[in-house]
């Protein structure tokens, strides 16, 4: 890539961003689009436009995002979202403080040396251009004393990271404690999840087994238990019932619409009862759906009774009248054998993965190792196509492989655009196929909660992107380009790879720019969700429920967003000293991301769960992993420069490991468990234990006609008069 192509890439990306930003300012002011641009505020009963004015400055959203407090974010989108912004601001601070020192210190040192020119060659590694190579560490002569500046810079970046990560961990720990000490009643704080129940004693039901066990240990605070059941058939019938209810509502809406179209009597909708509504007898839709609903309700009620009596599994939810008792139970060892009576804190009812609760302890361990092997194989086999993408999507290679494209590729304007975007777009599209697979693999490990599965998938995705994208592009592209020279001199492979690092920086410069300009531009403008919503509204939606389903935004998507951010962190870390010009790109990425996602968190996205900041330890470890990779990369690169004082960098990875150990020992326990001093804070009102209990009943088993007697087998009636100690 030459200098003109790089400028074209930046300029085009910036123009696209400006256009998308202007589109957002215009489209978000239209009343018909409020459900796309302000769904979070609408769902909370707030006016879409803060202050109520539709004629306000179209860029007021910037001021509103910047002036919003951390508490505003918590109120609108929950603590998990606020913790994500602590991560964003921490990384932004690391890169900003690093750039303040590195840019004025390292750029002159690199620019005034002449290693590239003295070598009498042009850099030919993928994605390079000579003018900016002179501003990188690659322009420093081997064994030069100028390398001291880069060594000191490596220490500066590391210590800035330690300081800000420590401060961030401490702040998030305080946020989590404050949230858990809230006087609000939260059902999950009164419950624990019990798995790996032992075999039933003879003559005893599962309910009696659980009740007697916990009543003996917690005689004063045990309230009630709910034995987990196999709800597969009940869920199937319930979903069928809900499907017919939706169809009935749609048919009634169509009928009502026909009345307002000039015919007072209207036209009753009809359907065919055969295969996919294409075959069979044509009948009145409203009458048909009503009959189906009447048929299914008794069937569901009968299945509910069978499920509760005959389909009990080896897991249960146990409820306590005290937050302290629940917190204490969740972190206590209840049985001498590790594979029986496994107790942990209960997730929110909306994020329980019911199918996983009955998976036994050793089966979970085996599943976990099997998934790790599958993920490792996935990473290894994905390395091949990603390396090929990196190598083959350069125009020179495309001309060789597909000669018939030469006339098209040689068009000057098209060539410039393709050089700027083709490899990056191909990589982004390729990576978009992966997250759902990783989330599926995480769930089959036996993880009980959606938030935990998302964290696990996020970790897998992070290692995948680092190993395949960062290392794969660097190594794969270089090997493909220099294969012949390596074949002649195999011992030169280390030097070739090391010398390619500064040149590869230009690929990543363009990649980061594409992510923050085009990626965040699309995020802000919400063009795709807007188009989908209006198409569904015009051609598909007939009821309010269908309309809401069409515009409902979902959550921030931590499972993919955090690993994508971590990839940028890794890239900027590893190139911060080698090619310091990448630091401003990292600063812009996280500054722009903080601003735009702040707006989206306050007005658009609706959290799917609340884990009270448990994503932070995950993000912290990956940040330190990126830092370690940076330190090891610098060790190797200094070695390739034959700098005799490279040994001074050896303490850095050791310091990073010590730093992780200290932070984990000091802070992590409060994230894995709830401190009893936190759980002991008073509530503002006496909790309704019945409401807490019923919030965990699955929808397929929850019926107004089902009374407590019908839940006798699976839902314990014991200890209703327990103390309400807080």
PDB file of C-alpha atoms in Angstrom, residues 459-598:
ATOM      1  CA  UNK A 459     -12.694 -15.106  26.189  1.00  0.00           C
ATOM      2  CA  UNK A 460     -12.580 -17.673  23.399  1.00  0.00           C
ATOM      3  CA  UNK A 461     -13.211 -14.979  20.805  1.00  0.00           C
ATOM      4  CA  UNK A 462     -10.402 -12.835  22.246  1.00  0.00           C
ATOM      5  CA  UNK A 463      -7.804 -15.593  21.945  1.00  0.00           C
ATOM      6  CA  UNK A 464      -9.094 -16.435  18.508  1.00  0.00           C
ATOM      7  CA  UNK A 465      -8.799 -12.854  17.245  1.00  0.00           C
ATOM      8  CA  UNK A 466      -5.353 -12.336  18.774  1.00  0.00           C
ATOM      9  CA  UNK A 467      -3.903 -15.621  17.537  1.00  0.00           C
ATOM     10  CA  UNK A 468      -5.552 -15.573  14.126  1.00  0.00           C
ATOM     11  CA  UNK A 469      -5.965 -11.906  13.248  1.00  0.00           C
ATOM     12  CA  UNK A 470      -2.999 -10.238  14.912  1.00  0.00           C
ATOM     13  CA  UNK A 471      -0.473 -13.064  14.724  1.00  0.00           C
ATOM     14  CA  UNK A 472      -2.057 -14.692  11.670  1.00  0.00           C
ATOM     15  CA  UNK A 473      -1.982 -11.544   9.547  1.00  0.00           C
ATOM     16  CA  UNK A 474       1.549 -10.688  10.657  1.00  0.00           C
ATOM     17  CA  UNK A 475       3.045 -14.144  10.232  1.00  0.00           C
ATOM     18  CA  UNK A 476       0.853 -15.501   7.435  1.00  0.00           C
ATOM     19  CA  UNK A 477       1.117 -12.477   5.189  1.00  0.00           C
ATOM     20  CA  UNK A 478       4.868 -12.178   5.662  1.00  0.00           C
ATOM     21  CA  UNK A 479       5.539 -15.875   5.027  1.00  0.00           C
ATOM     22  CA  UNK A 480       3.445 -15.796   1.866  1.00  0.00           C
ATOM     23  CA  UNK A 481       5.265 -12.708   0.609  1.00  0.00           C
ATOM     24  CA  UNK A 482       8.796 -13.871   1.445  1.00  0.00           C
ATOM     25  CA  UNK A 483       8.410 -17.619   0.935  1.00  0.00           C
ATOM     26  CA  UNK A 484      11.085 -17.866  -1.762  1.00  0.00           C
ATOM     27  CA  UNK A 485      13.720 -15.999   0.231  1.00  0.00           C
ATOM     28  CA  UNK A 486      12.967 -18.109   3.330  1.00  0.00           C
ATOM     29  CA  UNK A 487      13.170 -21.251   1.214  1.00  0.00           C
ATOM     30  CA  UNK A 488      16.683 -20.268   0.142  1.00  0.00           C
ATOM     31  CA  UNK A 489      17.736 -19.385   3.698  1.00  0.00           C
ATOM     32  CA  UNK A 490      15.476 -21.069   6.323  1.00  0.00           C
ATOM     33  CA  UNK A 491      17.548 -19.616   9.174  1.00  0.00           C
ATOM     34  CA  UNK A 492      16.428 -16.120   8.167  1.00  0.00           C
ATOM     35  CA  UNK A 493      12.792 -16.679   9.150  1.00  0.00           C
ATOM     36  CA  UNK A 494      13.126 -15.002  12.566  1.00  0.00           C
ATOM     37  CA  UNK A 495      14.791 -11.906  11.117  1.00  0.00           C
ATOM     38  CA  UNK A 496      12.253 -11.746   8.271  1.00  0.00           C
ATOM     39  CA  UNK A 497       9.309 -11.893  10.685  1.00  0.00           C
ATOM     40  CA  UNK A 498      10.864  -9.335  13.036  1.00  0.00           C
ATOM     41  CA  UNK A 499      11.696  -6.937  10.218  1.00  0.00           C
ATOM     42  CA  UNK A 500       8.136  -7.211   8.882  1.00  0.00           C
ATOM     43  CA  UNK A 501       6.577  -5.836  12.094  1.00  0.00           C
ATOM     44  CA  UNK A 502       6.948  -2.109  11.296  1.00  0.00           C
ATOM     45  CA  UNK A 503       5.670  -2.689   7.777  1.00  0.00           C
ATOM     46  CA  UNK A 504       2.593  -4.604   8.963  1.00  0.00           C
ATOM     47  CA  UNK A 505       1.654  -1.609  11.099  1.00  0.00           C
ATOM     48  CA  UNK A 506       0.154   0.092   8.044  1.00  0.00           C
ATOM     49  CA  UNK A 507      -2.342  -2.752   7.570  1.00  0.00           C
ATOM     50  CA  UNK A 508      -3.438  -2.370  11.175  1.00  0.00           C
ATOM     51  CA  UNK A 509      -3.541   1.434  10.936  1.00  0.00           C
ATOM     52  CA  UNK A 510      -6.089   1.074   8.154  1.00  0.00           C
ATOM     53  CA  UNK A 511      -7.940  -1.690  10.006  1.00  0.00           C
ATOM     54  CA  UNK A 512      -8.329   0.441  13.152  1.00  0.00           C
ATOM     55  CA  UNK A 513      -9.397   3.486  11.113  1.00  0.00           C
ATOM     56  CA  UNK A 514     -12.012   1.405   9.283  1.00  0.00           C
ATOM     57  CA  UNK A 515     -13.338   0.138  12.605  1.00  0.00           C
ATOM     58  CA  UNK A 516     -13.747   3.520  14.282  1.00  0.00           C
ATOM     59  CA  UNK A 517     -14.916   5.583  11.315  1.00  0.00           C
ATOM     60  CA  UNK A 518     -17.134   3.128   9.431  1.00  0.00           C
ATOM     61  CA  UNK A 519     -17.926   0.786  12.333  1.00  0.00           C
ATOM     62  CA  UNK A 520     -18.930   3.483  14.794  1.00  0.00           C
ATOM     63  CA  UNK A 521     -20.584   5.498  12.026  1.00  0.00           C
ATOM     64  CA  UNK A 522     -22.902   2.578  11.300  1.00  0.00           C
ATOM     65  CA  UNK A 523     -23.415   2.066  15.038  1.00  0.00           C
ATOM     66  CA  UNK A 524     -24.548   5.651  15.530  1.00  0.00           C
ATOM     67  CA  UNK A 525     -26.681   5.964  12.396  1.00  0.00           C
ATOM     68  CA  UNK A 526     -28.410   2.572  12.888  1.00  0.00           C
ATOM     69  CA  UNK A 527     -29.144   2.520   9.168  1.00  0.00           C
ATOM     70  CA  UNK A 528     -29.565  -1.252   8.952  1.00  0.00           C
ATOM     71  CA  UNK A 529     -31.968  -1.563  11.961  1.00  0.00           C
ATOM     72  CA  UNK A 530     -33.895   1.465  10.644  1.00  0.00           C
ATOM     73  CA  UNK A 531     -34.384  -0.067   7.183  1.00  0.00           C
ATOM     74  CA  UNK A 532     -35.355  -3.453   8.645  1.00  0.00           C
ATOM     75  CA  UNK A 533     -37.846  -1.817  11.024  1.00  0.00           C
ATOM     76  CA  UNK A 534     -39.600   0.206   8.319  1.00  0.00           C
ATOM     77  CA  UNK A 535     -39.767  -2.783   5.957  1.00  0.00           C
ATOM     78  CA  UNK A 536     -41.303  -4.943   8.693  1.00  0.00           C
ATOM     79  CA  UNK A 537     -43.643  -2.151   9.741  1.00  0.00           C
ATOM     80  CA  UNK A 538     -44.918  -1.649   6.209  1.00  0.00           C
ATOM     81  CA  UNK A 539     -45.204  -5.239   5.019  1.00  0.00           C
ATOM     82  CA  UNK A 540     -45.229  -7.591   8.016  1.00  0.00           C
ATOM     83  CA  UNK A 541     -46.319  -6.018  11.319  1.00  0.00           C
ATOM     84  CA  UNK A 542     -50.009  -5.797  12.184  1.00  0.00           C
ATOM     85  CA  UNK A 543     -50.012  -5.740  16.001  1.00  0.00           C
ATOM     86  CA  UNK A 544     -48.259  -3.685  18.650  1.00  0.00           C
ATOM     87  CA  UNK A 545     -46.375  -6.793  19.803  1.00  0.00           C
ATOM     88  CA  UNK A 546     -45.051  -7.357  16.283  1.00  0.00           C
ATOM     89  CA  UNK A 547     -44.021  -3.711  16.025  1.00  0.00           C
ATOM     90  CA  UNK A 548     -42.175  -3.895  19.332  1.00  0.00           C
ATOM     91  CA  UNK A 549     -40.414  -7.066  18.218  1.00  0.00           C
ATOM     92  CA  UNK A 550     -39.376  -5.254  15.017  1.00  0.00           C
ATOM     93  CA  UNK A 551     -37.740  -2.309  16.797  1.00  0.00           C
ATOM     94  CA  UNK A 552     -36.533  -3.923  20.019  1.00  0.00           C
ATOM     95  CA  UNK A 553     -32.759  -3.263  20.042  1.00  0.00           C
ATOM     96  CA  UNK A 554     -31.316  -5.942  22.312  1.00  0.00           C
ATOM     97  CA  UNK A 555     -28.246  -5.294  24.461  1.00  0.00           C
ATOM     98  CA  UNK A 556     -24.746  -3.999  23.744  1.00  0.00           C
ATOM     99  CA  UNK A 557     -23.551  -7.457  22.719  1.00  0.00           C
ATOM    100  CA  UNK A 558     -20.590  -7.852  25.068  1.00  0.00           C
ATOM    101  CA  UNK A 559     -19.713 -11.278  23.645  1.00  0.00           C
ATOM    102  CA  UNK A 560     -18.488  -9.731  20.383  1.00  0.00           C
ATOM    103  CA  UNK A 561     -17.929  -6.090  21.319  1.00  0.00           C
ATOM    104  CA  UNK A 562     -15.402  -6.711  24.103  1.00  0.00           C
ATOM    105  CA  UNK A 563     -13.170  -9.092  22.062  1.00  0.00           C
ATOM    106  CA  UNK A 564     -13.240  -6.638  19.130  1.00  0.00           C
ATOM    107  CA  UNK A 565     -12.107  -3.883  21.473  1.00  0.00           C
ATOM    108  CA  UNK A 566      -9.468  -6.199  22.927  1.00  0.00           C
ATOM    109  CA  UNK A 567      -8.090  -6.860  19.446  1.00  0.00           C
ATOM    110  CA  UNK A 568      -7.629  -3.112  18.950  1.00  0.00           C
ATOM    111  CA  UNK A 569      -5.989  -2.925  22.404  1.00  0.00           C
ATOM    112  CA  UNK A 570      -3.584  -5.732  21.459  1.00  0.00           C
ATOM    113  CA  UNK A 571      -2.712  -4.145  18.115  1.00  0.00           C
ATOM    114  CA  UNK A 572      -2.077  -0.702  19.606  1.00  0.00           C
ATOM    115  CA  UNK A 573      -0.113  -2.111  22.547  1.00  0.00           C
ATOM    116  CA  UNK A 574       2.168  -4.220  20.347  1.00  0.00           C
ATOM    117  CA  UNK A 575       2.849  -1.416  17.865  1.00  0.00           C
ATOM    118  CA  UNK A 576       2.915   1.491  20.341  1.00  0.00           C
ATOM    119  CA  UNK A 577       6.726   1.555  20.418  1.00  0.00           C
ATOM    120  CA  UNK A 578       7.462  -0.125  17.092  1.00  0.00           C
ATOM    121  CA  UNK A 579       5.238   2.314  15.136  1.00  0.00           C
ATOM    122  CA  UNK A 580       4.099   5.074  17.555  1.00  0.00           C
ATOM    123  CA  UNK A 581       1.795   6.635  14.950  1.00  0.00           C
ATOM    124  CA  UNK A 582      -0.720   3.913  15.750  1.00  0.00           C
ATOM    125  CA  UNK A 583      -1.330   5.404  19.221  1.00  0.00           C
ATOM    126  CA  UNK A 584      -3.492   8.338  17.988  1.00  0.00           C
ATOM    127  CA  UNK A 585      -5.593   5.815  16.072  1.00  0.00           C
ATOM    128  CA  UNK A 586      -6.144   3.863  19.283  1.00  0.00           C
ATOM    129  CA  UNK A 587      -7.026   7.060  21.143  1.00  0.00           C
ATOM    130  CA  UNK A 588      -9.570   8.051  18.482  1.00  0.00           C
ATOM    131  CA  UNK A 589     -11.074   4.542  18.428  1.00  0.00           C
ATOM    132  CA  UNK A 590     -11.762   4.489  22.182  1.00  0.00           C
ATOM    133  CA  UNK A 591     -12.679   8.177  22.457  1.00  0.00           C
ATOM    134  CA  UNK A 592     -15.168   7.917  19.612  1.00  0.00           C
ATOM    135  CA  UNK A 593     -16.406   4.581  20.953  1.00  0.00           C
ATOM    136  CA  UNK A 594     -16.902   6.036  24.429  1.00  0.00           C
ATOM    137  CA  UNK A 595     -18.921   8.949  23.020  1.00  0.00           C
ATOM    138  CA  UNK A 596     -21.111   7.022  20.576  1.00  0.00           C
ATOM    139  CA  UNK A 597     -21.717   3.996  22.793  1.00  0.00           C
ATOM    140  CA  UNK A 598     -22.525   6.333  25.693  1.00  0.00           C
TER     141      UNK A 598
END
